[in-house]
Short mmCIF file of C-alpha atoms and ligand atoms in Angstrom, two decimals:
data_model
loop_
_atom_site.label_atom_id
_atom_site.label_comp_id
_atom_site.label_asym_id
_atom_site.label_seq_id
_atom_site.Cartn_x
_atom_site.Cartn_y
_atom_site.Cartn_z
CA UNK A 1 0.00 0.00 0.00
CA UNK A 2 1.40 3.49 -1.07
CA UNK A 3 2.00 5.85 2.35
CA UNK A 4 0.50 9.03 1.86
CA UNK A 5 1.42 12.27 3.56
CA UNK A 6 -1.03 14.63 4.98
CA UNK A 7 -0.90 17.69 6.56
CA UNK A 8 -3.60 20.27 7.58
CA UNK A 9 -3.15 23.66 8.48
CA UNK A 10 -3.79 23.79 12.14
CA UNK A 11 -6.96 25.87 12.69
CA UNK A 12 -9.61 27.03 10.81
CA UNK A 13 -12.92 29.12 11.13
CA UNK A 14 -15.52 28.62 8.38
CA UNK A 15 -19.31 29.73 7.88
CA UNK A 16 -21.14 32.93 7.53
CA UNK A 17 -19.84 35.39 10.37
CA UNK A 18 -16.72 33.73 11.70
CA UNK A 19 -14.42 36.75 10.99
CA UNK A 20 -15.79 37.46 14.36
CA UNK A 21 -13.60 35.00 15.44
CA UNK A 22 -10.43 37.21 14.42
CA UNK A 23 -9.99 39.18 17.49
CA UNK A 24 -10.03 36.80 19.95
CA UNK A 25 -6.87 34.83 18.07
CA UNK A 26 -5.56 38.07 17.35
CA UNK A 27 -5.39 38.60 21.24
CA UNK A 28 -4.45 34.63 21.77
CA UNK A 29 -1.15 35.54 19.98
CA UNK A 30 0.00 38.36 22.10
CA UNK A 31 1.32 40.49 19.67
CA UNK A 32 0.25 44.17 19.72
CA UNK A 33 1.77 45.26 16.41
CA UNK A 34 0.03 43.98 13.41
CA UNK A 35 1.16 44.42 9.80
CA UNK A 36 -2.40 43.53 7.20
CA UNK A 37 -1.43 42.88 3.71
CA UNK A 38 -4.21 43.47 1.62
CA UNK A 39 -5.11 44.69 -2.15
CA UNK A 40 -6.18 48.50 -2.91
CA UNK A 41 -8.88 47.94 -4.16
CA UNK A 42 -10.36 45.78 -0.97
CA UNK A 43 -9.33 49.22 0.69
CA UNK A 44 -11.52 51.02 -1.82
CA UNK A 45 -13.86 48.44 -1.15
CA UNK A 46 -13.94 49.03 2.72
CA UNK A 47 -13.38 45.08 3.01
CA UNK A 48 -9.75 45.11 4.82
CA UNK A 49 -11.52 47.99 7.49
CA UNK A 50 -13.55 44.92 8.24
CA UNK A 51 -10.35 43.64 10.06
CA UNK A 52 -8.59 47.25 11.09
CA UNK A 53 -11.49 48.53 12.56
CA UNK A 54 -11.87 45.95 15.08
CA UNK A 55 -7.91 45.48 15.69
CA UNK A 56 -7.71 49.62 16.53
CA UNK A 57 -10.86 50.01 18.13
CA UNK A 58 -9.31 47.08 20.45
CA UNK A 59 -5.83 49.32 20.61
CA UNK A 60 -3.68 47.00 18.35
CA UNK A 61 -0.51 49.06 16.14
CA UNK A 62 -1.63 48.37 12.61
CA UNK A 63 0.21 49.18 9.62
CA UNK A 64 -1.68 48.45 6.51
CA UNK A 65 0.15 47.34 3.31
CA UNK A 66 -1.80 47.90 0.30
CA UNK A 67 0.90 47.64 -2.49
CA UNK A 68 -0.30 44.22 -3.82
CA UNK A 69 -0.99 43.65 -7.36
CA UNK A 70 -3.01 40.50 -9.14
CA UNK A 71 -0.41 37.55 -9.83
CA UNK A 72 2.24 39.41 -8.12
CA UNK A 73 5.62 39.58 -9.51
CA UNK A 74 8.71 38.82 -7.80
CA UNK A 75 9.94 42.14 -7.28
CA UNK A 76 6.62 43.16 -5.18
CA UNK A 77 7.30 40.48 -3.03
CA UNK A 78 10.91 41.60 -2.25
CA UNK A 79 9.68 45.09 -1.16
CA UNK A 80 7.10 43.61 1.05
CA UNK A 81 9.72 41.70 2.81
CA UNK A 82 12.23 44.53 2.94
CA UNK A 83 9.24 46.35 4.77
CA UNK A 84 8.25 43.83 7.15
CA UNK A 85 11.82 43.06 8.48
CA UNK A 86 12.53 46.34 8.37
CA UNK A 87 8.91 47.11 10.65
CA UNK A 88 9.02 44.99 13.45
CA UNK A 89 6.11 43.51 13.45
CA UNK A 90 4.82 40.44 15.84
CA UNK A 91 2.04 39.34 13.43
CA UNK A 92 0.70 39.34 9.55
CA UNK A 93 -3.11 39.04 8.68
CA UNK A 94 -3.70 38.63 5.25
CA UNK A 95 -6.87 39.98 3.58
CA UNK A 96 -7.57 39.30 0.46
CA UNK A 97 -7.70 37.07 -3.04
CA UNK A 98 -4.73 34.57 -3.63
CA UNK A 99 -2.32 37.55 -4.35
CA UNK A 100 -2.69 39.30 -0.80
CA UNK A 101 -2.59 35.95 0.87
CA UNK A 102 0.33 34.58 -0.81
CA UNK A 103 2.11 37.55 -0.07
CA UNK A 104 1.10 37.50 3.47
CA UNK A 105 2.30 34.09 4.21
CA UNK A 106 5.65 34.84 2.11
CA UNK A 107 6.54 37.89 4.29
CA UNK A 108 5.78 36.31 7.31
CA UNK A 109 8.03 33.28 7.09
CA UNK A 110 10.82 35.41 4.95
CA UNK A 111 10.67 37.81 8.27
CA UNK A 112 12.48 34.89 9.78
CA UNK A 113 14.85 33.93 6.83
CA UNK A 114 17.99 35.36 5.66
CA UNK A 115 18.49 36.70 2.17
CA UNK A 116 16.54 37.67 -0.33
CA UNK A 117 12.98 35.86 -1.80
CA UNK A 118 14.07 34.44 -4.87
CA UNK A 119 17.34 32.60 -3.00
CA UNK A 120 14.06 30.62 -2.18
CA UNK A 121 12.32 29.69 -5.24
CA UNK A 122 11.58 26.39 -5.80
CA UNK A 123 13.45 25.99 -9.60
CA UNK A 124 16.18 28.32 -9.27
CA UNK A 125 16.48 29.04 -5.71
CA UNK A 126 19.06 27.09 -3.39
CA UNK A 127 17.94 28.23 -0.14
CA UNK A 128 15.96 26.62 2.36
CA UNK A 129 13.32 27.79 4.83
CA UNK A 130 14.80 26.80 8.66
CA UNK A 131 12.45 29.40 10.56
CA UNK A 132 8.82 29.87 11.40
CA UNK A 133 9.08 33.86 11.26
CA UNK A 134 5.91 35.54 12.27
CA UNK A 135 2.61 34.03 12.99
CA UNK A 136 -0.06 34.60 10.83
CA UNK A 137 -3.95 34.71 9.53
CA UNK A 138 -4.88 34.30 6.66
CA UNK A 139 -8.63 35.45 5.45
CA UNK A 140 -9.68 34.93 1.66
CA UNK A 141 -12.10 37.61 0.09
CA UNK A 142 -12.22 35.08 -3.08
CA UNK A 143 -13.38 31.52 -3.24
CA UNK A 144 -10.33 30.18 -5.32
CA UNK A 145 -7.36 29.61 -4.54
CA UNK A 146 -7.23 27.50 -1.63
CA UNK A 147 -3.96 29.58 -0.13
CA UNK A 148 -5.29 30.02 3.12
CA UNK A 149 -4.69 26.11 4.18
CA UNK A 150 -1.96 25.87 1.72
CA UNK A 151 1.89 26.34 2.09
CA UNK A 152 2.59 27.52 -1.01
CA UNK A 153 3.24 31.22 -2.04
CA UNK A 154 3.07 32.03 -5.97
CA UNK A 155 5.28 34.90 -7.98
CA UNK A 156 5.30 35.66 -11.38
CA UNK A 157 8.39 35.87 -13.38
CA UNK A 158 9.51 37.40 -16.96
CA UNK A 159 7.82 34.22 -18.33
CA UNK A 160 6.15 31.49 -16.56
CA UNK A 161 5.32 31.84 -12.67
CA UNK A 162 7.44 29.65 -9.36
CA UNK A 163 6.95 29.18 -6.18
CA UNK A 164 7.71 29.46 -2.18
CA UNK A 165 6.74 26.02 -0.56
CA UNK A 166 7.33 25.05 3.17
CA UNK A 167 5.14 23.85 5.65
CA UNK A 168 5.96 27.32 7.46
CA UNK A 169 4.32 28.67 4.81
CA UNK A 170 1.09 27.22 6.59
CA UNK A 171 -1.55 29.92 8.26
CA UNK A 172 -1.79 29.54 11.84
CA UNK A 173 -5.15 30.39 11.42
CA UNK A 174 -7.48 30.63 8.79
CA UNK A 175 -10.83 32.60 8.82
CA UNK A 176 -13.24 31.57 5.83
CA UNK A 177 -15.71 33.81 5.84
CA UNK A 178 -18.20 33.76 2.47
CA UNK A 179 -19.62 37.06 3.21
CA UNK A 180 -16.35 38.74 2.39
CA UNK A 181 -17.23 37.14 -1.19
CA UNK A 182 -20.39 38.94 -1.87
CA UNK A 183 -19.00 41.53 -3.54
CA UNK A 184 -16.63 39.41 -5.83
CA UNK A 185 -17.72 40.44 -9.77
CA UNK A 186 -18.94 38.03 -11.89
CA UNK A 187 -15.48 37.51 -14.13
CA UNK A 188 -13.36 36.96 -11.19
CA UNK A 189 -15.93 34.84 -9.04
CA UNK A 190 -15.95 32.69 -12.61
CA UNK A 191 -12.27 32.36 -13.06
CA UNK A 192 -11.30 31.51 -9.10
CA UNK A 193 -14.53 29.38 -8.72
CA UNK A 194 -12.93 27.40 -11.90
CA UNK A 195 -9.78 27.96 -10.52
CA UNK A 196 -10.86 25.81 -7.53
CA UNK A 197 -12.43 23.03 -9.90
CA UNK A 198 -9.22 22.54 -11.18
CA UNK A 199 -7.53 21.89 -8.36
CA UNK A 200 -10.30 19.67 -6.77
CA UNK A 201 -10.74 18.16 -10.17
CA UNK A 202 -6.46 17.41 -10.73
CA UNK A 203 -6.12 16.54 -6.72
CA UNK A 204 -8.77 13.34 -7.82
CA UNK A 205 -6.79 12.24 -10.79
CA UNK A 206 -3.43 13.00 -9.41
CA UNK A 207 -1.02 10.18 -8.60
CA UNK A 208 -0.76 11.33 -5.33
CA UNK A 209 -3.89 11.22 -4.56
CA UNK A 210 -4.86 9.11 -1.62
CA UNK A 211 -8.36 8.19 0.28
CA UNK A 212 -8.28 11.07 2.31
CA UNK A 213 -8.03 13.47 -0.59
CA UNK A 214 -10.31 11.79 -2.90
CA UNK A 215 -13.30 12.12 -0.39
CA UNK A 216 -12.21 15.92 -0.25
CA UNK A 217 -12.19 16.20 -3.85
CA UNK A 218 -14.74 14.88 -4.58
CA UNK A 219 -17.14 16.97 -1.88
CA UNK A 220 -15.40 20.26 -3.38
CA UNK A 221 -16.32 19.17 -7.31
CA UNK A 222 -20.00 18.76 -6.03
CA UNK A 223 -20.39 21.87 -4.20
CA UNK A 224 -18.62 24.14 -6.73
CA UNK A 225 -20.01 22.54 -9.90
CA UNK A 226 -23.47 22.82 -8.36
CA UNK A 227 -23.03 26.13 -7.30
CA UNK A 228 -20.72 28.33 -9.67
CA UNK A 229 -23.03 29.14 -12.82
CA UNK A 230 -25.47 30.85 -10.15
CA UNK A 231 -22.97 32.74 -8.01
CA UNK A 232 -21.70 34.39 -11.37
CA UNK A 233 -25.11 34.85 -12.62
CA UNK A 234 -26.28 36.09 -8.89
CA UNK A 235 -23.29 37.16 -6.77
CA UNK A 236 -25.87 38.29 -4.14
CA UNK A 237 -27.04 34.47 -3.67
CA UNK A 238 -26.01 33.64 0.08
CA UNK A 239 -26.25 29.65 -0.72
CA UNK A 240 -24.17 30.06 -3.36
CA UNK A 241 -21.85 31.81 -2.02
CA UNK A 242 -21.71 29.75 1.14
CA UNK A 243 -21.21 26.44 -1.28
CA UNK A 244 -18.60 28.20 -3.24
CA UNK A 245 -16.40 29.23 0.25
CA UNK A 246 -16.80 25.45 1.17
CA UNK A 247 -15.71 24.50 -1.89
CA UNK A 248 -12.48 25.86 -2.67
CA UNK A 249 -11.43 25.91 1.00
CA UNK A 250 -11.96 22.17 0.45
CA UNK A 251 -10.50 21.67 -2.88
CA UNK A 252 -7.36 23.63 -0.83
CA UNK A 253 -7.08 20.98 1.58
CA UNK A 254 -7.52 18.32 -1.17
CA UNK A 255 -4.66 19.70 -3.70
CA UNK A 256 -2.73 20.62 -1.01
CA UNK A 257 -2.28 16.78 -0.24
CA UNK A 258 -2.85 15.45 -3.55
CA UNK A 259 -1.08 18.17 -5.98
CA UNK A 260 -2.09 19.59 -9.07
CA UNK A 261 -0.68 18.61 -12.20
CA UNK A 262 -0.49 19.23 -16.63
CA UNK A 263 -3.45 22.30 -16.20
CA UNK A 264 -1.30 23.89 -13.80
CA UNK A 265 2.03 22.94 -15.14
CA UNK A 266 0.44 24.49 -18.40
CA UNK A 267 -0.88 27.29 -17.51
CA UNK A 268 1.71 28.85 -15.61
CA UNK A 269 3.46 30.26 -18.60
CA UNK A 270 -0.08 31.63 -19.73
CA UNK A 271 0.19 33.83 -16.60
CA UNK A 272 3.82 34.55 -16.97
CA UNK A 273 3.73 35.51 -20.75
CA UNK A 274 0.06 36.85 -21.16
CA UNK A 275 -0.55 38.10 -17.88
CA UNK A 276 -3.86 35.89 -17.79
CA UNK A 277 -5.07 35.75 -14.74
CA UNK A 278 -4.18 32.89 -12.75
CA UNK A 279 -8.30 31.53 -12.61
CA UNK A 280 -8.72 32.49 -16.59
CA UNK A 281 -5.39 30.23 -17.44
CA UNK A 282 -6.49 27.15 -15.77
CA UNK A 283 -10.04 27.32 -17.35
CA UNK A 284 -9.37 27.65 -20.55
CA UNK A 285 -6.87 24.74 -20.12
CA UNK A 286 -8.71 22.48 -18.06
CA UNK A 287 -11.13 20.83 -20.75
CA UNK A 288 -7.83 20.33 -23.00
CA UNK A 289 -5.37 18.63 -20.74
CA UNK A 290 -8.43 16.61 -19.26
CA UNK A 291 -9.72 15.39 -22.72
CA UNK A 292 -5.91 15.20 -23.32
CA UNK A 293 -5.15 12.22 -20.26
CA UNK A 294 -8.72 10.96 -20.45
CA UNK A 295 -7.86 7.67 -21.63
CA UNK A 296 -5.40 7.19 -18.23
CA UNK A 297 -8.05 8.02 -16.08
CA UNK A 298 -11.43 7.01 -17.35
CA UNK A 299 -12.98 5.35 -13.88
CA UNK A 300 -11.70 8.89 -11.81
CA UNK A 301 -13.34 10.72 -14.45
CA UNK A 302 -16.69 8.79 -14.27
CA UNK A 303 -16.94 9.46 -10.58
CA UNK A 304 -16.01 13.14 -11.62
CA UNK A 305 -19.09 13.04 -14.07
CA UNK A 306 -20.79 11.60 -11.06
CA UNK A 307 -19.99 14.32 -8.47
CA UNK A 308 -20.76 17.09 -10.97
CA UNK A 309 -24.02 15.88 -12.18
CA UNK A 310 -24.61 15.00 -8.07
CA UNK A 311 -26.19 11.45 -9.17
CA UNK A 312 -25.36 8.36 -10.40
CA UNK A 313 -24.99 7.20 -14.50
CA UNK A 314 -24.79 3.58 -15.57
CA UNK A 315 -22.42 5.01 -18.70
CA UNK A 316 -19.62 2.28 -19.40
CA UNK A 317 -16.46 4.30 -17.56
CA UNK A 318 -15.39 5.47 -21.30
CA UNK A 319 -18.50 6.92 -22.21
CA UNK A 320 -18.72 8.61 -18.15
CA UNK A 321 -15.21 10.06 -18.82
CA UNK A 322 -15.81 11.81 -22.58
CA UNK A 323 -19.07 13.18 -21.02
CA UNK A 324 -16.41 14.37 -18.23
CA UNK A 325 -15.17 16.34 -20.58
CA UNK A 326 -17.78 17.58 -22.19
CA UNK A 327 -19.35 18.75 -18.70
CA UNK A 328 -15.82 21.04 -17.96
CA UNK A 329 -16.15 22.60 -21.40
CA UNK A 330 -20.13 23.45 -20.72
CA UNK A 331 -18.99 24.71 -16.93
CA UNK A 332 -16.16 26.82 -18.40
CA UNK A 333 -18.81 28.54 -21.49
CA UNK A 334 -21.37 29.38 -19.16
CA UNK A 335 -19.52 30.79 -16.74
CA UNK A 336 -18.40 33.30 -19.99
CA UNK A 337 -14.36 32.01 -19.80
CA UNK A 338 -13.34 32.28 -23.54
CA UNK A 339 -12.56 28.89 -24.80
CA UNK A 340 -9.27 29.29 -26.94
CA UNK A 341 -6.45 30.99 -26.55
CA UNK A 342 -6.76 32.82 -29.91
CA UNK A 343 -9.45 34.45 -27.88
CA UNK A 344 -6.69 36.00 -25.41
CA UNK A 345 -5.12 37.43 -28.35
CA UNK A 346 -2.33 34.98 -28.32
CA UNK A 347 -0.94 33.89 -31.77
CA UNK A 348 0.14 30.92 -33.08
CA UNK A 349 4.00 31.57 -33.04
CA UNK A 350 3.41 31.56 -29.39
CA UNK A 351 2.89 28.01 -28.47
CA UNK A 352 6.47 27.28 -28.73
CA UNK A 353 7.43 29.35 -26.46
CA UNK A 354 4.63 28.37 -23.79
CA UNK A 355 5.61 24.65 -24.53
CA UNK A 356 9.31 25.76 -23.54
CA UNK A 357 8.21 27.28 -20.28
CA UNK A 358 5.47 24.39 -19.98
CA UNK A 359 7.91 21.53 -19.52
CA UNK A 360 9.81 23.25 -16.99
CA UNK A 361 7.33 22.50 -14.13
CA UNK A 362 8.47 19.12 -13.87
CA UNK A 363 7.12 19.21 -9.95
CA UNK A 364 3.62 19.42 -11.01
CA UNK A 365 3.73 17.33 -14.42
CA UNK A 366 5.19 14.50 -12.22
CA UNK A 367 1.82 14.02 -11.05
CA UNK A 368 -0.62 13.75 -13.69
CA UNK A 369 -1.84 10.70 -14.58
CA UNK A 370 -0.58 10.26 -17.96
CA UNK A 371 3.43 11.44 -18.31
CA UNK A 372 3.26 14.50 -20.29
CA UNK A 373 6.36 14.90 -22.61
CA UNK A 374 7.42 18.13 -24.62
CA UNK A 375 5.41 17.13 -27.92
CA UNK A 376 2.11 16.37 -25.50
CA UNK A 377 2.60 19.70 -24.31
CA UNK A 378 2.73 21.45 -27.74
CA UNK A 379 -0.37 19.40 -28.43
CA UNK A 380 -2.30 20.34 -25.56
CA UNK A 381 -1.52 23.93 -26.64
CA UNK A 382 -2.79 23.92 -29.87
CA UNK A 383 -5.72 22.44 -29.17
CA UNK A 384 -6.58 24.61 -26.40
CA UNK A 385 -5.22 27.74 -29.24
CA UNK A 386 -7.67 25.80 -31.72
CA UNK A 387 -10.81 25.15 -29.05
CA UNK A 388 -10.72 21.47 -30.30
CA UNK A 389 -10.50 18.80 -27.36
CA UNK A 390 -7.54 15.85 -28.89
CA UNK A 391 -7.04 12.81 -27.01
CA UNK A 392 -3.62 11.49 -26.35
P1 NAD B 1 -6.47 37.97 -6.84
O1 NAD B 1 -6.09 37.85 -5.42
O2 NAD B 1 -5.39 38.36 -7.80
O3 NAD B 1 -7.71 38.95 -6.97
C1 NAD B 1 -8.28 39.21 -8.23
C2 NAD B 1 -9.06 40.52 -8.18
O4 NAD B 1 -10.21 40.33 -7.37
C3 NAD B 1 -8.25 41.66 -7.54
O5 NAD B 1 -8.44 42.81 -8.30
C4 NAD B 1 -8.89 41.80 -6.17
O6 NAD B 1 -8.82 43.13 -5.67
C5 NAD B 1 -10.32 41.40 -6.44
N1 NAD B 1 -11.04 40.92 -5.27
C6 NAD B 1 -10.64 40.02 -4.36
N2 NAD B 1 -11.59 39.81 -3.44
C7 NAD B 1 -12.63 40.62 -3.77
C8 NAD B 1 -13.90 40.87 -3.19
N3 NAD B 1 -14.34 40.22 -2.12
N4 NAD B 1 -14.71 41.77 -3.80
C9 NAD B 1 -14.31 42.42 -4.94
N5 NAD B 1 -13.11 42.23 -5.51
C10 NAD B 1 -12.28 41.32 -4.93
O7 NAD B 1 -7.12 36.60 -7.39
P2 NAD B 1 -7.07 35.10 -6.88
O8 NAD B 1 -7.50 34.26 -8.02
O9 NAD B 1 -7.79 34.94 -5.62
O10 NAD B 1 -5.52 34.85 -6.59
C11 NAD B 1 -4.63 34.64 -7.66
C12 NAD B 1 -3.22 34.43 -7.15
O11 NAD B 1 -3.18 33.30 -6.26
C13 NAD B 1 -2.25 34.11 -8.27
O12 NAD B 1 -1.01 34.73 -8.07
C14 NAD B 1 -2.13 32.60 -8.20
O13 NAD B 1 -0.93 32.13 -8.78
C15 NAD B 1 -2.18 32.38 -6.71
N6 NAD B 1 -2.56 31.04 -6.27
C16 NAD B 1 -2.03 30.60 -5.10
C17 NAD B 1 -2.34 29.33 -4.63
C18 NAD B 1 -1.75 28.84 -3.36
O14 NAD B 1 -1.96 27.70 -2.96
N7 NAD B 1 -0.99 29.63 -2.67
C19 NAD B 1 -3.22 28.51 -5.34
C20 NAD B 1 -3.75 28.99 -6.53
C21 NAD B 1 -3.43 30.27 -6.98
#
């Protein structure tokens, strides 16, 4: 039997309301001055006051760091960790999408580390994490990425994206809150709510998946793929919402465990080259590089069909797994996610680059079900460039 390692982030706080649970582990840690990374436009938004307010009506020192951008690069991680070790601070919240809180996380372990961020990237850093640094709380405004129970941190480079990844990296507490999602617009509650598909959806078929993640998987396919189309269409939809929250803090735990794999692996250099958002990438991938590695995984793929259609088929597994794919492409056009990358405005010429930059991220293509080689890769591209689903 193959031994599978698990690990959980320690505590976590989910539902409707349970950012009121923020001030009493706020005061649990002792520390009286607080650094919040958040986004400006949650500031705009009044969103990140929802955790000031409290913290300086209560008499905390906050400093709030704003300077976050969407798929942040490198460089803005750097100057957030200049700032922190330079500020003395005892504890990080982040507020925020995947950006914020994979910022937050990053400047609170690098606090503790010596040298520079990208001495710790995972393909062309050397360094390795040996410190906690500060404690921290992580609090997602978007139901996505999963960051808050995982221990990676993501920055983009010139041309394909890397990544942070210790168990430091881990929140010490997490606060999942779907109210702080209401106001989410429609495009980027579509591309993280596919964005957490995907990982729920690659943690199932991965080769690292084990019991324990399957049964998370496949809880986080039903509740996003039964609730996404109506919390784009109705962002104001509480249930939806709430399902949505569930679902991608689950799929975190699950891929977390598990992995991701090829949709990842290829669309990476989609974020690095096009500056596609991180959600957008996956989708329009996902349909490809599943149809792609069908054939390796038809019985996971049935019970895939299964969880998204939230009953039971008596389809042969073949027939369950093409109507697999056929379900991710309908998912992905409803939710309005263009379908090819012509449709990002990315030409033909491009593929071989993306293929160069796609075989790189040998951590995540060594656990997809079916080995993915340089020529599958330039495959998967062009069908994905062509919107026409080729099996391997
Ligand atoms: P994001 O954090 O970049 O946010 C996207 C946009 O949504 C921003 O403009 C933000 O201000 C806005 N927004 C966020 N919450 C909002 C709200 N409640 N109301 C209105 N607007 C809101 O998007 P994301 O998809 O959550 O995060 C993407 C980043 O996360 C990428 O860098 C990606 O690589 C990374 N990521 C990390 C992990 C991980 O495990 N650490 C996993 C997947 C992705």
């Amino acid at each position: 039997m193959t031994m599978s390692k698990l690990v959980f982030a320690p505590l976590s706080y989910t539902g409707w309301g349970s950012l009121d649970q923020l001030i009493p582990e706020v005061e649990k840690t002792g520390a009286k001055k607080i650094l919040v990374v958040t986004d400006p436009q949650l500031v705009e938004l009044g969103l990140s006051t929802k955790v000031t307010a409290p913290l300086e009506e209560k008499g905390f020192d906050v400093t709030i760091y704003h300077d976050v951008v969407p798929e942040p690069p490198l460089e803005v991680g750097e100057k957030l960790v200049s700032f922190t070790k330079e500020g003395g601070f005892e504890l990080v919240i982040g507020i925020g999408g995947g950006s914020a809180l994979d910022l937050a996380k990053l400047t609170a372990v690098m606090a503790g580390q010596e040298g520079s961020v990208a001495d710790y990237l995972n393909l062309s850093g050397g360094k390795e994490i040996m410190n906690k640094g500060l404690p921290k709380i992580l609090i997602p405004t978007t139901a996505g990425t999963g960051s808050e129970v995982t221990n990676i941190a993501v920055l983009s480079l010139a041309s394909t994206k890397d990544v942070v990844t210790h168990d430091h990296l881990l929140a010490d507490v997490a606060i999942i809150d779907p109210e702080l999602t209401l106001s989410v617009p429609p495009k980027v509650t579509a591309a993280t709510g596919i964005d957490a598909l995907t990982h729920a959806i690659e943690a199932y078929v991965s080769k690292n998946a084990s019991p324990v993640s399957d049964g998370l998987s496949l809880q986080a396919i039903r509740l996003i793929s039964g609730s996404i189309r109506t919390a784009v269409r109705d962002g104001a939809d509480r249930q939806a919402r709430i399902d949505m929250s569930y679902g991608s803090y689950i799929a975190g735990l699950a891929f977390f465990n598990a992995g991701v794999a090829g949709v990842h692996a290829l669309a990476y250099p989609l974020g690095g080259q096009f500056h596609i958002s991180h959600g957008e990438s996956n989708a329009v991938l996902l349909p490809y590089v599943m149809g792609y590695i069908r054939k390796s995984c038809e019985g996971r793929m049935a019970a895939i069909l299964e969880a998204v259609k939230g009953k039971s088929t008596d389809l042969s597994d073949e027939e369950a797994s093409k109507q697999c794919v056929e379900e991710l492409v309908g998912i992905v056009r409803d939710v309005g996610i263009p379908q090819r990358l012509s449709e990002f405005g990315i030409s033909e010429s491009s593929l071989d680059a993306l293929t160069r930059d796609g075989v790189k991220q040998k951590r995540l293509l060594a656990r997809s079900p079916m080995t993915l080689g340089e020529e599958d890769i330039r495959v998967i591209y062009r069908a994905a460039y062509v919107g026409e689903v080729v099996e391997g």
